[in-house]
Coordinates of C-alpha atoms in Angstrom, one line a residue:
X1 CA 13.7 16.5 3.3
X2 CA 11.4 15.3 0.0
X3 CA 13.6 15.2 -2.9
X4 CA 11.5 15.2 -5.8
X5 CA 11.3 15.2 -9.7
X6 CA 8.7 16.0 -12.3
X7 CA 8.9 13.1 -14.6
X8 CA 10.8 9.0 -14.2
X9 CA 13.9 10.2 -16.5
X10 CA 15.6 7.1 -17.7
X11 CA 18.5 7.7 -15.6
X12 CA 18.3 8.4 -11.8
X13 CA 19.6 11.7 -11.2
X14 CA 21.6 12.3 -8.8
X15 CA 19.6 12.6 -5.6
X16 CA 18.8 9.3 -6.1
X17 CA 22.3 8.1 -6.6
X18 CA 23.0 9.6 -3.5
X19 CA 20.7 8.2 -1.4
X20 CA 21.5 5.0 -2.5
X21 CA 24.7 4.8 -2.0
X22 CA 24.8 4.8 1.4
X23 CA 23.8 0.7 0.6
X24 CA 25.5 -2.2 -0.5
X25 CA 26.4 -2.8 -3.9
X26 CA 24.0 -5.2 -4.5
X27 CA 21.6 -3.1 -2.6
X28 CA 21.5 -0.7 -5.5
X29 CA 21.3 -2.4 -8.2
X30 CA 18.0 -4.0 -6.7
X31 CA 16.3 -1.1 -6.2
X32 CA 17.5 0.4 -9.4
X33 CA 16.0 -2.2 -11.7
X34 CA 13.0 -1.9 -9.4
X35 CA 12.9 1.6 -10.3
X36 CA 13.1 0.5 -13.9
X37 CA 10.0 -2.2 -13.5
X38 CA 8.3 1.2 -12.5
X39 CA 9.4 3.6 -14.8
X40 CA 8.4 1.0 -17.5
X41 CA 4.8 1.0 -15.6
X42 CA 3.7 4.4 -15.4
X43 CA 6.8 6.7 -17.2
X44 CA 4.9 10.0 -16.3
X45 CA 5.1 9.2 -12.3
X46 CA 6.8 11.5 -9.4
X47 CA 9.8 10.3 -8.2
X48 CA 10.5 11.3 -4.9
X49 CA 13.4 10.6 -2.3
X50 CA 12.3 10.4 1.4
X51 CA 15.1 10.0 3.3
X52 CA 13.7 10.5 6.8
X53 CA 11.4 7.3 5.9
X54 CA 14.5 5.9 3.5
X55 CA 12.6 5.1 0.4
X56 CA 12.1 6.1 -3.0
X57 CA 8.3 6.7 -3.8
X58 CA 6.3 6.8 -6.7
X59 CA 3.2 8.6 -7.5
X60 CA 1.2 10.9 -9.4
X61 CA 0.9 14.0 -6.8
X62 CA 3.9 14.2 -3.9
X63 CA 1.3 12.8 -1.8
X64 CA 0.4 9.5 0.2
X65 CA -3.0 9.2 -1.3
X66 CA -1.3 9.0 -4.8
X67 CA 1.1 7.2 -3.9
X68 CA 1.8 3.9 -6.3
X69 CA 5.0 2.4 -4.5
X70 CA 7.6 2.8 -2.6
X71 CA 11.3 1.2 -3.5
X72 CA 12.4 0.8 0.2
X73 CA 16.2 -0.4 0.3
X74 CA 17.7 -3.2 3.2
X75 CA 20.4 -4.4 4.3
X76 CA 20.4 -6.8 2.5
X77 CA 17.2 -6.6 0.8
X78 CA 15.0 -4.1 -0.5
X79 CA 11.2 -3.7 -0.4
X80 CA 8.9 -3.0 -3.0
X81 CA 6.0 -2.0 -1.3
X82 CA 2.4 -1.0 -2.8
X83 CA 0.1 1.3 -0.2
X84 CA -3.1 -0.6 -1.6
X85 CA -1.1 -4.1 -2.2
X86 CA -4.3 -6.1 -0.3
X87 CA -6.4 -4.6 -3.3
X88 CA -4.0 -6.5 -5.7
X89 CA -4.3 -10.6 -7.1
X90 CA -1.5 -12.2 -5.9
X91 CA -1.7 -15.2 -7.5
X92 CA 2.0 -16.5 -6.3
X93 CA 1.4 -15.3 -3.0
X94 CA 4.6 -13.0 -3.5
X95 CA 3.0 -10.4 -1.5
X96 CA 4.1 -10.5 2.1
X97 CA 2.9 -7.7 4.7
X98 CA 0.4 -7.3 7.4
X99 CA -1.1 -3.9 7.2
X100 CA -4.9 -3.0 6.7
X101 CA -4.2 -2.4 3.2
X102 CA -0.2 -2.0 2.5
X103 CA 1.9 -5.2 1.0
X104 CA 5.1 -5.6 -0.1
X105 CA 7.7 -7.9 -2.0
X106 CA 10.8 -8.6 -0.3
X107 CA 13.6 -9.2 -3.2
X108 CA 17.0 -10.1 -2.1
X109 CA 18.6 -10.2 -6.2
X110 CA 18.1 -8.7 -9.5
X111 CA 17.1 -12.2 -11.0
X112 CA 14.3 -12.1 -8.3
X113 CA 13.0 -9.0 -9.9
X114 CA 13.5 -10.5 -13.2
X115 CA 11.8 -13.3 -12.0
X116 CA 8.5 -14.7 -14.2
X117 CA 6.6 -14.8 -10.7
X118 CA 7.7 -11.2 -9.5
X119 CA 6.5 -9.9 -13.1
X120 CA 3.4 -11.2 -12.9
X121 CA 2.5 -10.5 -9.9
X122 CA 3.6 -6.5 -11.1
X123 CA 2.3 -6.9 -14.7
X124 CA 1.6 -4.7 -17.1
X125 CA -1.9 -4.3 -16.0
X126 CA -1.2 -4.5 -12.0
X127 CA 2.1 -3.3 -12.0
X128 CA 2.8 -0.2 -9.0
X129 CA -0.6 -0.1 -8.2
X130 CA -2.0 0.5 -11.5
X131 CA -5.6 -1.3 -10.9
X132 CA -6.3 -0.2 -7.9
X133 CA -8.1 3.0 -7.8
X134 CA -4.9 5.1 -7.3
X135 CA -7.0 8.6 -7.6
X136 CA -5.2 10.3 -11.0
X137 CA -5.1 14.3 -10.9
X138 CA -7.3 15.5 -14.2
X139 CA -4.9 16.2 -16.7
X140 CA -1.9 14.2 -16.1
X141 CA 0.5 16.9 -17.8
X142 CA -0.6 19.5 -17.0
X143 CA -0.8 18.6 -12.6
X144 CA 1.6 20.5 -10.6
X145 CA 0.4 19.7 -6.7
X146 CA 0.9 22.9 -4.6
X147 CA 3.6 22.5 -2.5
X148 CA 5.5 20.0 -5.1
X149 CA 9.4 22.0 -6.0
X150 CA 11.8 20.5 -8.9
X151 CA 14.8 19.3 -7.3
X152 CA 17.4 21.6 -6.7
X153 CA 15.3 24.0 -6.0

């Protein structure tokens, strides 16, 4: 089941906290710090908890096409994934992956999230894939995907 919220609130909602509760405290801390990074870059994105895929997804609508990035908690680390990661500039070679388009950064500590190299790779101009032509709905403030439902409905 995919749970979603209309805009990324300052504090994580119960669906996010419930999803992360199955992971180690260190992994939870990394994921929440990454969530803050996404919120900094794109405060109006839709947040979705995709339990079957074991990830938090962020985008302009509840579709893969509109996805900016995903946070994928693992046993001892967290991947910050970019569906169009091959289009991102990566001067410090942080992005990993062998897929046709997707790339990710694996983070094993909160300090790595705050590191200069990580923040440069996800800098304000490029952060969460905003520079790679992600389609945006015509009106960001009034767009509602036809199948999107707020949490709790």
